[in-house]
CSV table of C-alpha atoms in Angstrom, one decimal:
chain,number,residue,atom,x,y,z
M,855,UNK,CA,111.5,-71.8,-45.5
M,856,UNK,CA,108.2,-71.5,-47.6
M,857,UNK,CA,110.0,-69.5,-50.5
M,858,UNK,CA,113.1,-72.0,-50.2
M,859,UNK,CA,110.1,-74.6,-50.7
M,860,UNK,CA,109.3,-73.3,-53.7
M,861,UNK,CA,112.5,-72.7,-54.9
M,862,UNK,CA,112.6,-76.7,-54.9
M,863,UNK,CA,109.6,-77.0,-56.4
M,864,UNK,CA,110.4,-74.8,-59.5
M,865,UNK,CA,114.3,-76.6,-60.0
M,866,UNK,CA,112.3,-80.1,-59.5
M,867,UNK,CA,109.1,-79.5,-61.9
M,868,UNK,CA,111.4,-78.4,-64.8
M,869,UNK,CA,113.7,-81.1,-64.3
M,870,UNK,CA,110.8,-83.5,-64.4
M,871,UNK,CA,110.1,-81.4,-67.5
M,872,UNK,CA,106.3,-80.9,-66.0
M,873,UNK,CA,104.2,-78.1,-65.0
M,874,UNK,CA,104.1,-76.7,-61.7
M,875,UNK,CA,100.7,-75.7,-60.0
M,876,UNK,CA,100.0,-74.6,-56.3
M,877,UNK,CA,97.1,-76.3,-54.3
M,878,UNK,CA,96.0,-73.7,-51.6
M,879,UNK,CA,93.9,-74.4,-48.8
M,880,UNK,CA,90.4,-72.8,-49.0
M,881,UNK,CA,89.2,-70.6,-46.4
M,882,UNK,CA,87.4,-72.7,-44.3
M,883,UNK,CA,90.5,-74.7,-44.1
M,884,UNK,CA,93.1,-72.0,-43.3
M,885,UNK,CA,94.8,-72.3,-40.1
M,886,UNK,CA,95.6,-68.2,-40.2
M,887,UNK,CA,93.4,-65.3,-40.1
M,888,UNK,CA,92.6,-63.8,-43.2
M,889,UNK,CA,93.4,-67.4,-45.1
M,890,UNK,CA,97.2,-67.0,-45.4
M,891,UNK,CA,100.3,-67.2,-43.4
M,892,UNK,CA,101.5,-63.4,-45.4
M,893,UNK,CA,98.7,-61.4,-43.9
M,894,UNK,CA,96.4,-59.2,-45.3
M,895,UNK,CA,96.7,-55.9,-47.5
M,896,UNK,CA,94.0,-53.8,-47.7
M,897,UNK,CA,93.4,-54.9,-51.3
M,898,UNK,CA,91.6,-58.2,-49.8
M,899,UNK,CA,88.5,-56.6,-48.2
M,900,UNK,CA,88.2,-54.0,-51.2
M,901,UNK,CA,85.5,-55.1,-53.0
M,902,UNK,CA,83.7,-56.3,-49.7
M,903,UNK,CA,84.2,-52.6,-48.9
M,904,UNK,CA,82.7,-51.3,-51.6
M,905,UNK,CA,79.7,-53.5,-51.5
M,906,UNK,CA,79.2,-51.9,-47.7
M,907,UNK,CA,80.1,-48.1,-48.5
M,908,UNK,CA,77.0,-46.7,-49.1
M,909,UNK,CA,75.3,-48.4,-45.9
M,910,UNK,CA,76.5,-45.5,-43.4
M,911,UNK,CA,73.8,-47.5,-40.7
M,912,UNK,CA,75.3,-50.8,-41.3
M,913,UNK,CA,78.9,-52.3,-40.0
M,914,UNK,CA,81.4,-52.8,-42.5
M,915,UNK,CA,82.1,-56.2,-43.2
M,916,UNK,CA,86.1,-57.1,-43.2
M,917,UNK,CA,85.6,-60.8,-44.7
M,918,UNK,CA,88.0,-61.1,-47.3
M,919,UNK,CA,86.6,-61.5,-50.7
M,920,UNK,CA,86.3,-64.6,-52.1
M,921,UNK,CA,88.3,-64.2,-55.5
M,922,UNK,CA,91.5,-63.0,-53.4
M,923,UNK,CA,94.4,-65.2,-53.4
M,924,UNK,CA,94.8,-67.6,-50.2
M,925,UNK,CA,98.2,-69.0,-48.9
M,926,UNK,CA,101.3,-68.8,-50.3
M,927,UNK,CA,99.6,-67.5,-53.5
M,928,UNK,CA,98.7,-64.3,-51.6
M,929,UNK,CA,102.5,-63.5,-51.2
M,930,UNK,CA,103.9,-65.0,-55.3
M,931,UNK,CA,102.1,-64.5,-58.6
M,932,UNK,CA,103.1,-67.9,-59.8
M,933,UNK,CA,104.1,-67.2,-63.5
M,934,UNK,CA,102.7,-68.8,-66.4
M,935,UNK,CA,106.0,-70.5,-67.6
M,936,UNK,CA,105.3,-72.7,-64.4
M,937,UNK,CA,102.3,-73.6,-64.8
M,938,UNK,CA,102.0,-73.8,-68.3
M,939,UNK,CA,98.4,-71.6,-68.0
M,940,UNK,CA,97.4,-75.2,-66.0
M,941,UNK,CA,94.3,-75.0,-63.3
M,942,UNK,CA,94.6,-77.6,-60.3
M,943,UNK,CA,93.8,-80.8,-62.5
M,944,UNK,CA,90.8,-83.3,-61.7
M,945,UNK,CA,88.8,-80.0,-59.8
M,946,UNK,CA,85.6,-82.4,-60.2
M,947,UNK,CA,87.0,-85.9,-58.8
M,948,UNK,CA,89.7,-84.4,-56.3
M,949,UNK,CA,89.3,-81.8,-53.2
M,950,UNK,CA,92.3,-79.9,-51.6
M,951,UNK,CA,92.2,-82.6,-48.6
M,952,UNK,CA,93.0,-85.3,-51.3
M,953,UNK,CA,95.6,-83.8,-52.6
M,954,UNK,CA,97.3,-82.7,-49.2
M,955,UNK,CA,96.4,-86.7,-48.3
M,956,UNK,CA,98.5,-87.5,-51.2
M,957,UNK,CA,101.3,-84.7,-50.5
M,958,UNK,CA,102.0,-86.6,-47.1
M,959,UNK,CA,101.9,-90.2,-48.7
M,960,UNK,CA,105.0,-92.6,-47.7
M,961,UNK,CA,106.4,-91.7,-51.3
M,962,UNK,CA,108.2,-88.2,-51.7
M,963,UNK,CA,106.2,-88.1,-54.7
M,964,UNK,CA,103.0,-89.5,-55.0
M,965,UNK,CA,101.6,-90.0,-58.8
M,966,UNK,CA,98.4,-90.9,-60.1
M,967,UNK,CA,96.5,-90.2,-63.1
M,968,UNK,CA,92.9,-88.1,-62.7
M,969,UNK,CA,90.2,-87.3,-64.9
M,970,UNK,CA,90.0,-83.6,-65.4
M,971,UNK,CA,86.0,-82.2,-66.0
M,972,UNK,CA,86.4,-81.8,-69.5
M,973,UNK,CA,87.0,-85.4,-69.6
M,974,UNK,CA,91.0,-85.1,-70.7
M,975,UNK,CA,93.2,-87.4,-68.5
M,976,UNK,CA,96.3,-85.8,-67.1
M,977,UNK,CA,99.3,-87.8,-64.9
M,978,UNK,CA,99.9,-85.6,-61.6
M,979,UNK,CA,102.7,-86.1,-59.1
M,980,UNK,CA,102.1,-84.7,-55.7
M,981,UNK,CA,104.4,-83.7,-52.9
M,982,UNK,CA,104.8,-80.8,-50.5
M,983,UNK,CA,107.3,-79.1,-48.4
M,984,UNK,CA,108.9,-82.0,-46.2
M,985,UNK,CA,107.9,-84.7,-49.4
M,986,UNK,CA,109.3,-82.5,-51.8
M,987,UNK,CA,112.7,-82.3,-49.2
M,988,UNK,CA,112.9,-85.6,-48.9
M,989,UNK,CA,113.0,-86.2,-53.2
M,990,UNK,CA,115.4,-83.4,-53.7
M,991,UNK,CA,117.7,-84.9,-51.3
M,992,UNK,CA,117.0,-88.4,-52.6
M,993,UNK,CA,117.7,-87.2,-56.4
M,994,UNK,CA,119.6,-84.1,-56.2
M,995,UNK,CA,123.1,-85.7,-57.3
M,996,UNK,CA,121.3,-88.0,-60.1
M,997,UNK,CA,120.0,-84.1,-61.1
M,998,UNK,CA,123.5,-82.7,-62.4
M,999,UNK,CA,124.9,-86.1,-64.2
M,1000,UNK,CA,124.6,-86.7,-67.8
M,1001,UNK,CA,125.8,-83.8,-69.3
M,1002,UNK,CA,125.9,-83.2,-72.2
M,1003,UNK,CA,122.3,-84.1,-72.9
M,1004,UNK,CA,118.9,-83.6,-74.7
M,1005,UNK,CA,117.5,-84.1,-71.5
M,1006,UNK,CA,119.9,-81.2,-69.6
M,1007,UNK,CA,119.7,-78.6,-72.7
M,1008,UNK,CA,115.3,-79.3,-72.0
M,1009,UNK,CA,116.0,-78.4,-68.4
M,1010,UNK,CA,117.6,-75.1,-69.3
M,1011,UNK,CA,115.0,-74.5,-71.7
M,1012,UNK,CA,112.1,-74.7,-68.9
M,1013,UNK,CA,114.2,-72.5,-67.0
M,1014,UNK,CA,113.9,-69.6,-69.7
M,1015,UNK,CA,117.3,-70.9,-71.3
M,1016,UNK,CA,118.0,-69.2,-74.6
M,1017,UNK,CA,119.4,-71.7,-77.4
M,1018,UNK,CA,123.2,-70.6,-76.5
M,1019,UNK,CA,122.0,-70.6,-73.0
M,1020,UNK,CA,120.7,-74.1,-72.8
M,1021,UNK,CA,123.8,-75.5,-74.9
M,1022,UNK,CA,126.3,-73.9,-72.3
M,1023,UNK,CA,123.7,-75.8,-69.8
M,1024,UNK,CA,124.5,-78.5,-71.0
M,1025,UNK,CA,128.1,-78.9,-71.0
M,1026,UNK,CA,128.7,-78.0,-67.5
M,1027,UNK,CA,129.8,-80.7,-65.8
M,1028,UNK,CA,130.5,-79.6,-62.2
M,1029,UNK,CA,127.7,-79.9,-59.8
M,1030,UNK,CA,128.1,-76.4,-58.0
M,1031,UNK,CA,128.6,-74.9,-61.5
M,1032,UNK,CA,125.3,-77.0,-62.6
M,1033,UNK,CA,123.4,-75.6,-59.4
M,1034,UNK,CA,124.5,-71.7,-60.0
M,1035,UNK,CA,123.4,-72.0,-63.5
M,1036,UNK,CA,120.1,-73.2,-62.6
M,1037,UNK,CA,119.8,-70.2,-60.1
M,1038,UNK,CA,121.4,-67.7,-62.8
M,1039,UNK,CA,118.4,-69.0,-65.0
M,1040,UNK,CA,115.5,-68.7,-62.4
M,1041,UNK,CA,116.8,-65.1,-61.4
M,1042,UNK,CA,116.7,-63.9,-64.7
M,1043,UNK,CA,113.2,-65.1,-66.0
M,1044,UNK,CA,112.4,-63.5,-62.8
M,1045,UNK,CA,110.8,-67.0,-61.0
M,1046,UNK,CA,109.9,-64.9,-57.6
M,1047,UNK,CA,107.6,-62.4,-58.7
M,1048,UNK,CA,105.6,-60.7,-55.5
M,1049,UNK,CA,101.8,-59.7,-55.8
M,1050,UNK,CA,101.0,-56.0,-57.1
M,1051,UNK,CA,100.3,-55.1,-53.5
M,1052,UNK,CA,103.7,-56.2,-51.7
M,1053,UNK,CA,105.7,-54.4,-54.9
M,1054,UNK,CA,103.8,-51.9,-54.0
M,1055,UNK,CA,103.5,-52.1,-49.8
M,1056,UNK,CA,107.6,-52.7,-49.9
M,1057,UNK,CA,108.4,-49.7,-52.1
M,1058,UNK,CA,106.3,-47.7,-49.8
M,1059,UNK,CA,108.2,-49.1,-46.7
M,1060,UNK,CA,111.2,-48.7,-48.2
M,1061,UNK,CA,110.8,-45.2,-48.5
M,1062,UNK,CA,110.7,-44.2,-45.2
M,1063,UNK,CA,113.9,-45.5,-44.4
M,1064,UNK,CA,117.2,-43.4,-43.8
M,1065,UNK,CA,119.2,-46.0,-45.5
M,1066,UNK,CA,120.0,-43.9,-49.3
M,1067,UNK,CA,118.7,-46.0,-51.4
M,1068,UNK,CA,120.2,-44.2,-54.8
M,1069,UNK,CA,123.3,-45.0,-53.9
M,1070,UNK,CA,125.7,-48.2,-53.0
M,1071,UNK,CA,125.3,-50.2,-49.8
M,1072,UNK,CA,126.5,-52.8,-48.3
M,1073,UNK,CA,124.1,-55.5,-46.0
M,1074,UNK,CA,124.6,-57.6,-43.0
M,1075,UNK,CA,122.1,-60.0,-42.2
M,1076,UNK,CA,122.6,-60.7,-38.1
M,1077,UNK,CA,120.3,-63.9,-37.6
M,1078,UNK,CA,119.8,-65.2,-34.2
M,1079,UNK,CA,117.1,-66.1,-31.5
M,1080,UNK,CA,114.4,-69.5,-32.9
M,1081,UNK,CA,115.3,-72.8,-34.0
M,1082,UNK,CA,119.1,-71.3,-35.2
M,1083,UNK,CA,120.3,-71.1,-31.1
M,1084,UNK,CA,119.4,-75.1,-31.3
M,1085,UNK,CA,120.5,-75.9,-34.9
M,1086,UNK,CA,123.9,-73.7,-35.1
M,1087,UNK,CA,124.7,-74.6,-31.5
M,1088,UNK,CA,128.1,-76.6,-32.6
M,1089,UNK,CA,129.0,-73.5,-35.0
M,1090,UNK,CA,128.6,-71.5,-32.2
M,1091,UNK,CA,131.2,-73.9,-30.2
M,1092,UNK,CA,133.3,-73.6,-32.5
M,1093,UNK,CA,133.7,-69.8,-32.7
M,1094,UNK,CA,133.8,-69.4,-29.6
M,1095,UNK,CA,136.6,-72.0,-29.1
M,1096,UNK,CA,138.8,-70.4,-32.2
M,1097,UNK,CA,138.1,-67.3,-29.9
M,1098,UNK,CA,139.8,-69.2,-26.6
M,1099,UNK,CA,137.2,-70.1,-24.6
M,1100,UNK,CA,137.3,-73.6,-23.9
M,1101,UNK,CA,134.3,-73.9,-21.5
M,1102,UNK,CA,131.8,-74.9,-23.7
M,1103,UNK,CA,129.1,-74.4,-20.6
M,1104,UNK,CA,130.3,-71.2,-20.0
M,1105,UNK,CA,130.8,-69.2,-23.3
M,1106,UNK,CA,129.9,-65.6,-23.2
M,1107,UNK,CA,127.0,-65.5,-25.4
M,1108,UNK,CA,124.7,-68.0,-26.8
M,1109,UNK,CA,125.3,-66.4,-30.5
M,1110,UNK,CA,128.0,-65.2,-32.7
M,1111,UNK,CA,129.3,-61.0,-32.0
M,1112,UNK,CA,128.4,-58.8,-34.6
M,1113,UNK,CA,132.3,-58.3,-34.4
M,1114,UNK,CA,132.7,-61.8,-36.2
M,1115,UNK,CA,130.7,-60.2,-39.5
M,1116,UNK,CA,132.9,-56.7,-39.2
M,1117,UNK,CA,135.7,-59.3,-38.9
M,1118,UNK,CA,135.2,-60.4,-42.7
M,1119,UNK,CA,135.1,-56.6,-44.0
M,1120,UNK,CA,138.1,-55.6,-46.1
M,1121,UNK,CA,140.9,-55.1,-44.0
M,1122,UNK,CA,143.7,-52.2,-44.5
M,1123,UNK,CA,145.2,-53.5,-47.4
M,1124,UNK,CA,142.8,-52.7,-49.2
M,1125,UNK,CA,142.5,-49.3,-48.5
M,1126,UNK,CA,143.4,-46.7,-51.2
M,1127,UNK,CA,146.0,-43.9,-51.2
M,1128,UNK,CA,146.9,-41.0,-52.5
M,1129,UNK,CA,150.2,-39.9,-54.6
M,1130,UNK,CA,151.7,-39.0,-51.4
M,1131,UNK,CA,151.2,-42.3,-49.3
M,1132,UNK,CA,148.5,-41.0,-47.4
M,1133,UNK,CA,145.5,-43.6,-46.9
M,1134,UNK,CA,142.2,-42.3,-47.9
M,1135,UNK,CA,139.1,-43.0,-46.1
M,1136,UNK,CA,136.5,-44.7,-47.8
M,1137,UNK,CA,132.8,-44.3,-47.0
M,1138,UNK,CA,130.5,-46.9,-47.1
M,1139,UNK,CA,126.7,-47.4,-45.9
M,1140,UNK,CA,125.8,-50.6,-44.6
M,1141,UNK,CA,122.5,-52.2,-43.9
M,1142,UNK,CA,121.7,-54.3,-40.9
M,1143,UNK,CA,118.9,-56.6,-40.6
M,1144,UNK,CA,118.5,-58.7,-37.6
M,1145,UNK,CA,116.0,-60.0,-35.2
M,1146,UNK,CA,118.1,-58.9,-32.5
M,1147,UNK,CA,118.4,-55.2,-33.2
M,1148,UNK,CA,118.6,-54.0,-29.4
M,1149,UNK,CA,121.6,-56.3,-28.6
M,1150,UNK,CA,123.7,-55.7,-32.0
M,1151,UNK,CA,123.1,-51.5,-31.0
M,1152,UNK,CA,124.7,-52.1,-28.0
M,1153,UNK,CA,127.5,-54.1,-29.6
M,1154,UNK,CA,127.9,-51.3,-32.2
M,1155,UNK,CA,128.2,-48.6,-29.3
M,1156,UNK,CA,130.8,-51.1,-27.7
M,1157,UNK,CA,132.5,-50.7,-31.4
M,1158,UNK,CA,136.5,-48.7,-31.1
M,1159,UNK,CA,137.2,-45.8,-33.4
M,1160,UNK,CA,133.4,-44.0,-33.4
M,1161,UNK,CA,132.6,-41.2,-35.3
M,1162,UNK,CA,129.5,-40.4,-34.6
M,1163,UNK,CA,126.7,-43.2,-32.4
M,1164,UNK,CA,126.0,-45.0,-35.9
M,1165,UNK,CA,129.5,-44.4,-37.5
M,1166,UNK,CA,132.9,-46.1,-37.1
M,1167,UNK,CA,136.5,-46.2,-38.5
M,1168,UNK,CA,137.1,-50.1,-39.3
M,1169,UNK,CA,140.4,-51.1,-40.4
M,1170,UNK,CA,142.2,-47.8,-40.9
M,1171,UNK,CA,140.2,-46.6,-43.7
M,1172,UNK,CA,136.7,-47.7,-43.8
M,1173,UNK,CA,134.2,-45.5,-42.0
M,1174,UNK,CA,131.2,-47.5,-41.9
M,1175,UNK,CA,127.8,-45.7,-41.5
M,1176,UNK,CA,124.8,-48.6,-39.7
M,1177,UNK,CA,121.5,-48.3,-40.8
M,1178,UNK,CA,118.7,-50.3,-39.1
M,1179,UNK,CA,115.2,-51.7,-40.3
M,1180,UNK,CA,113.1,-48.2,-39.0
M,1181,UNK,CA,110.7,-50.6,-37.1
M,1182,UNK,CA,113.3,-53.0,-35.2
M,1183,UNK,CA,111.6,-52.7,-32.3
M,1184,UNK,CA,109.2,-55.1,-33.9
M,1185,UNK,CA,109.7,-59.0,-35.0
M,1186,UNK,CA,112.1,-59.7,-37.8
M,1187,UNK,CA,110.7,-62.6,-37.9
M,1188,UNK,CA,107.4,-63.4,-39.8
M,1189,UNK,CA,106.6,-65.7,-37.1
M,1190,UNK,CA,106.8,-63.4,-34.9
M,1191,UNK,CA,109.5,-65.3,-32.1
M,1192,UNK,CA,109.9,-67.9,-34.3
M,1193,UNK,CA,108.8,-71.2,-35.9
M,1194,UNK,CA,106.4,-71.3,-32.9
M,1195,UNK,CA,104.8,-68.0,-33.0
M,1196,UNK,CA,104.1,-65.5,-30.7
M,1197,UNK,CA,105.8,-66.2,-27.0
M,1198,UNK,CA,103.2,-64.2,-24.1
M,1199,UNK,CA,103.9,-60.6,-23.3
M,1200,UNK,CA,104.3,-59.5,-27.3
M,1201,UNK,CA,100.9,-57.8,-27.8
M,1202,UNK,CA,102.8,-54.6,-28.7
M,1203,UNK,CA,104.4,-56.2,-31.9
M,1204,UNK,CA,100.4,-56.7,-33.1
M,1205,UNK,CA,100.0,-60.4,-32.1
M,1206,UNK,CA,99.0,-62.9,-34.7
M,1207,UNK,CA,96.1,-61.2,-36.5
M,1208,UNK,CA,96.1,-61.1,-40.6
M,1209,UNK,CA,97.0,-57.3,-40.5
M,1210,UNK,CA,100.3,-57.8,-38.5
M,1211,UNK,CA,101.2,-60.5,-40.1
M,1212,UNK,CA,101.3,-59.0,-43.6
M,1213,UNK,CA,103.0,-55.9,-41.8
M,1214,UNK,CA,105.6,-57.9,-40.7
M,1215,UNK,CA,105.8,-59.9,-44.3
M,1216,UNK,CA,106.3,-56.2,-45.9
M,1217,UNK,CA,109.1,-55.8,-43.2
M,1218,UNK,CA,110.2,-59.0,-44.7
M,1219,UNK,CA,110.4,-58.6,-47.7
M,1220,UNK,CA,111.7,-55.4,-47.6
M,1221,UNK,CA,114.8,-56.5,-45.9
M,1222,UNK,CA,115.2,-58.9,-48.3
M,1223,UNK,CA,114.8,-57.1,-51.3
M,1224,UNK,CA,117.7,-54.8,-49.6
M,1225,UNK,CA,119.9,-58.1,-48.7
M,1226,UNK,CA,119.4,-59.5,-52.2
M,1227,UNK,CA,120.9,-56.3,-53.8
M,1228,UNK,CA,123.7,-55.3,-51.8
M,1229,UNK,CA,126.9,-54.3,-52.9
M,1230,UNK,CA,128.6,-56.7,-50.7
M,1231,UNK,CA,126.5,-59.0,-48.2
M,1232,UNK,CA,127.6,-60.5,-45.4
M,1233,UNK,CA,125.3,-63.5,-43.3
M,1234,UNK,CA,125.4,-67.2,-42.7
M,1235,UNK,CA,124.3,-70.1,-44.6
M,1236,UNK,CA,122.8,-72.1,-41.0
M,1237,UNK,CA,119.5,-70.5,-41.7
M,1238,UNK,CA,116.8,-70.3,-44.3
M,1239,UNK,CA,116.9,-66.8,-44.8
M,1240,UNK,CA,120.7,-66.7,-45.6
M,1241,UNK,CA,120.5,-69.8,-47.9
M,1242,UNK,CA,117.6,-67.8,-49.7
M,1243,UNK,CA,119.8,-64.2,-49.9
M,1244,UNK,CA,123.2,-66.0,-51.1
M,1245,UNK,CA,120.2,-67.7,-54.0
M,1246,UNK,CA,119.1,-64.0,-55.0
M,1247,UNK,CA,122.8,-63.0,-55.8
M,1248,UNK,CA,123.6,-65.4,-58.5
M,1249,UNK,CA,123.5,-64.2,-61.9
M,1250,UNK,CA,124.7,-65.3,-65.4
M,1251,UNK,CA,127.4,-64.3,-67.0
M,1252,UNK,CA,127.4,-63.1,-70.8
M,1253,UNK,CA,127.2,-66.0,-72.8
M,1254,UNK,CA,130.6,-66.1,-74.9
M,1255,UNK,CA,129.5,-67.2,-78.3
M,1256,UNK,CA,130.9,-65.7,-81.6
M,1257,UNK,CA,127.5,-66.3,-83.6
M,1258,UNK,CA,125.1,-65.6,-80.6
M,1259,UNK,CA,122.0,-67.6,-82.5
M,1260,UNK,CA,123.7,-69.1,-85.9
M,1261,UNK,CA,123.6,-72.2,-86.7
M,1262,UNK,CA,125.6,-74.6,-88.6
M,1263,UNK,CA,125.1,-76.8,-91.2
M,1264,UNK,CA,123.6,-79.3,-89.3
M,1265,UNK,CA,121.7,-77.1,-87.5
M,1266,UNK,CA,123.5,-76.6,-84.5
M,1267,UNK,CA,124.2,-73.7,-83.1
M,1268,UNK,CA,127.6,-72.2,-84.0
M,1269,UNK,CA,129.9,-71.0,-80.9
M,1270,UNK,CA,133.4,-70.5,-80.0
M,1271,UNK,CA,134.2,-69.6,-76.6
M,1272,UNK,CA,137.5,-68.8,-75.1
M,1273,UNK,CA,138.9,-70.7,-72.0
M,1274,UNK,CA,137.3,-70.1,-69.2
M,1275,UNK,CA,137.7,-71.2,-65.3
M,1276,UNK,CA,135.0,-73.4,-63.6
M,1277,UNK,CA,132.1,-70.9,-62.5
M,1278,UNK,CA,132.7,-67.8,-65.1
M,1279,UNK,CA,129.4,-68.6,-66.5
M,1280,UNK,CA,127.8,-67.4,-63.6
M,1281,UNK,CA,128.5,-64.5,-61.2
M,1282,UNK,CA,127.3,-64.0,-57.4
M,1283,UNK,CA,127.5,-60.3,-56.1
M,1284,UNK,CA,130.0,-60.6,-53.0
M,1285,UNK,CA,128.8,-62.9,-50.2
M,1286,UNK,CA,130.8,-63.5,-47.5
M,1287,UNK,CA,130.1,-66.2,-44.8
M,1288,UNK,CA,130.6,-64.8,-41.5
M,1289,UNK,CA,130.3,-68.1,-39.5
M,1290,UNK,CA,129.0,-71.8,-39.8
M,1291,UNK,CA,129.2,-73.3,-42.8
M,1292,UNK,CA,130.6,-72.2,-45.9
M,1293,UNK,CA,129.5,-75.0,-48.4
M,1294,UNK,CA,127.1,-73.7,-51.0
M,1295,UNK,CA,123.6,-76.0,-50.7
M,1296,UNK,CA,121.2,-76.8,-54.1
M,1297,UNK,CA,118.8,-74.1,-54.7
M,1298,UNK,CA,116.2,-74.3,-51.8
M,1299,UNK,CA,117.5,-76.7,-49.9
């Protein structure tokens, strides 16, 4: 939900045509060990380390030092088309608790204007996660009228827009069209860019799994267990009532089957044969990440047609080879069992110190990184995490411009595109909904 956060805070800020600067709570202010909800890589007690090396009678001290990043800064390097190179403004006249006072004011955005210590005067609006919710959901239709515009081609510009780029921006006129342009633009100035140490921490993780990674695969993200039981309870209903139960206090399971996702794989139409007529079997790896991973193994063994424990024959042609997260015996979750933490009896999954937590935000990521990627993905749009994965697959199209840059005589720049349906400007690597909800939701929200 954090990166989703964020995600509103970057499509909001450039609107607004303003920078965008995270406030982080100092250490003495943190509510998590180590001073941020993503744990703690090695990296944050390095220099601390090396201060305490050479003292072989002394006890090491594991303090994290003081110039490493705190919060959600510890998990994104906030880029500098953001920010525009901006510090947190007024340093000298405003602490973190006025600002987080400010954040939770009864406006979704609070503004004032501050005096910065060089003595320059700067306008700031402030808001935070449930403020910042509550504006986009205010404003978002307002966001995506008015096109064509000045005001829409600056939007795309703050985005990382190109000249042709912002220009097609700017004569979209559909909002879903709008939204998945926005989201082609943030993916490809690269808006979520991780810390050194989880690019590096994932790519180590990833490497010890059996998954190939060199080669095509397909994902299915199995999300169940925390707030989604409560929240997705009527989609739930529903599938099960489309399945003929019609006791809703008596359904056979408080989640959706893995069977539903398999149930949205191609079927035997689509699979190939040969000059003779004969159907050809198709191999294909697929990734599963769940918090559930002991349940959907048993449903897999439950599976027809098996080939070998982990492999099946689905619809005819399509032998289907699971791979699993190599630690699912531990929390999906970052939270460990959800938006509440850890429940009692998980000390084996490393409780709720700094160095589990970033173990489990590399198993995170990981899986995310993997999700985002896929050759064809299959999830839900109920929770965050499958809102976030469906954002990650957007991407633009080719621009379709004769003079890619010209201009003519009055300046403008020169293009000639062909006809094209509503939506070929952008592209989304195959998503398929396997349950809930299929409506697409703004970026983040």
């Amino acid at each position: 939900s954090q990166i989703n956060n964020y995600i509103l805070g970057v499509t909001t800020s450039t609107y607004l045509d303003r920078a965008m600067v995270l406030v982080e709570p100092p250490m003495d202010m943190n509510t998590y060990a180590g001073g941020s909800q993503f744990g703690c890589p090695i990296d944050a007690f390095r220099e601390t380390m090396t201060q305490t090396s050479s003292l072989r009678h002394q006890q090491a001290n594991w303090n994290v030092a003081s110039d490493f990043p705190l919060g959600f800064s510890r998990l994104v390097d906030h880029p500098s088309w953001l920010s525009h190179g901006c510090e947190v403004p007024c340093s000298g006249t405003h602490s973190y608790k006025d600002w987080r006072r400010l954040s939770k004011g009864t406006e979704d955005l609070s503004e004032i204007t501050c005096t910065n210590p060089d003595g320059t005067e700067v306008n700031v609006m402030v808001s935070g996660g449930s403020r910042l919710r509550i504006h986009f959901r205010k404003y978002e239709s307002s966001m995506t009228l008015g096109h064509p515009s000045l005001a829409a081609e600056k939007w795309a510009t703050n985005l990382g827009a190109t000249p042709v780029e912002a220009e097609i921006f700017s004569d979209l006129k559909g909002k879903r069209e709008i939204w998945d342009y926005v989201l082609g633009l943030m993916n490809k100035a690269g808006f979520l860019r991780f810390r050194p140490w989880i690019a590096r921490d994932v790519e180590l993780f990833l490497k010890s799994f059996e998954l190939p990674m060199g080669k095509s695969y397909d994902a299915i993200h199995v999300r169940r267990g925390d707030k989604l039981v409560e929240e997705a309870r009527e989609d739930v209903v529903k599938y099960w009532l489309s399945q003929g139960h019609t006791d809703e206090d008596n359904l056979p399971s408080d989640y959706v089957p893995f069977a539903a996702y398999l149930s949205k794989w191609d079927g035997p139409d689509a699979c190939p044969v040969d000059d003779n007529g004969e159907v050809q079997v198709v191999k294909r790896n697929v990734y599963i990440a769940t918090d559930d991973p002991i349940v959907v193994h048993e449903e897999i063994a439950a599976l027809p047609n098996h080939i070998s424990p982990n492999t099946i024959l689905w619809n005819d042609c399509h032998e289907l080879t699971f791979y699993f997260n190599p630690t699912d015996d531990s929390a999906f979750h970052l939270n460990g069992d959800g938006e509440g933490g850890f429940e009692e009896g998980h000390e084996i999954e490393g409780g709720d110190t700094c160095f589990s937590r970033y173990h489990r935000n590399i198993v995170s990521i990981a899986d995310m990184m993997i999700l985002s990627k896929a050759r064809t993905f299959i999830g839900e749009y109920n929770s965050n995490w499958g809102r976030m994965i469906r954002t990650m697959r957007v991407r633009l199209s080719e621009p379709v411009s004769r003079h890619d840059g010209a201009t003519d005589g009055d300046g403008s720049i020169a293009m000639e595109r062909n006809m094209q349906e509503v939506g070929s400007f952008t592209r989304t690597l195959d998503t398929r909904v396997a349950w809930g909800p299929v409506k697409v939701r703004a970026p983040g929200y």
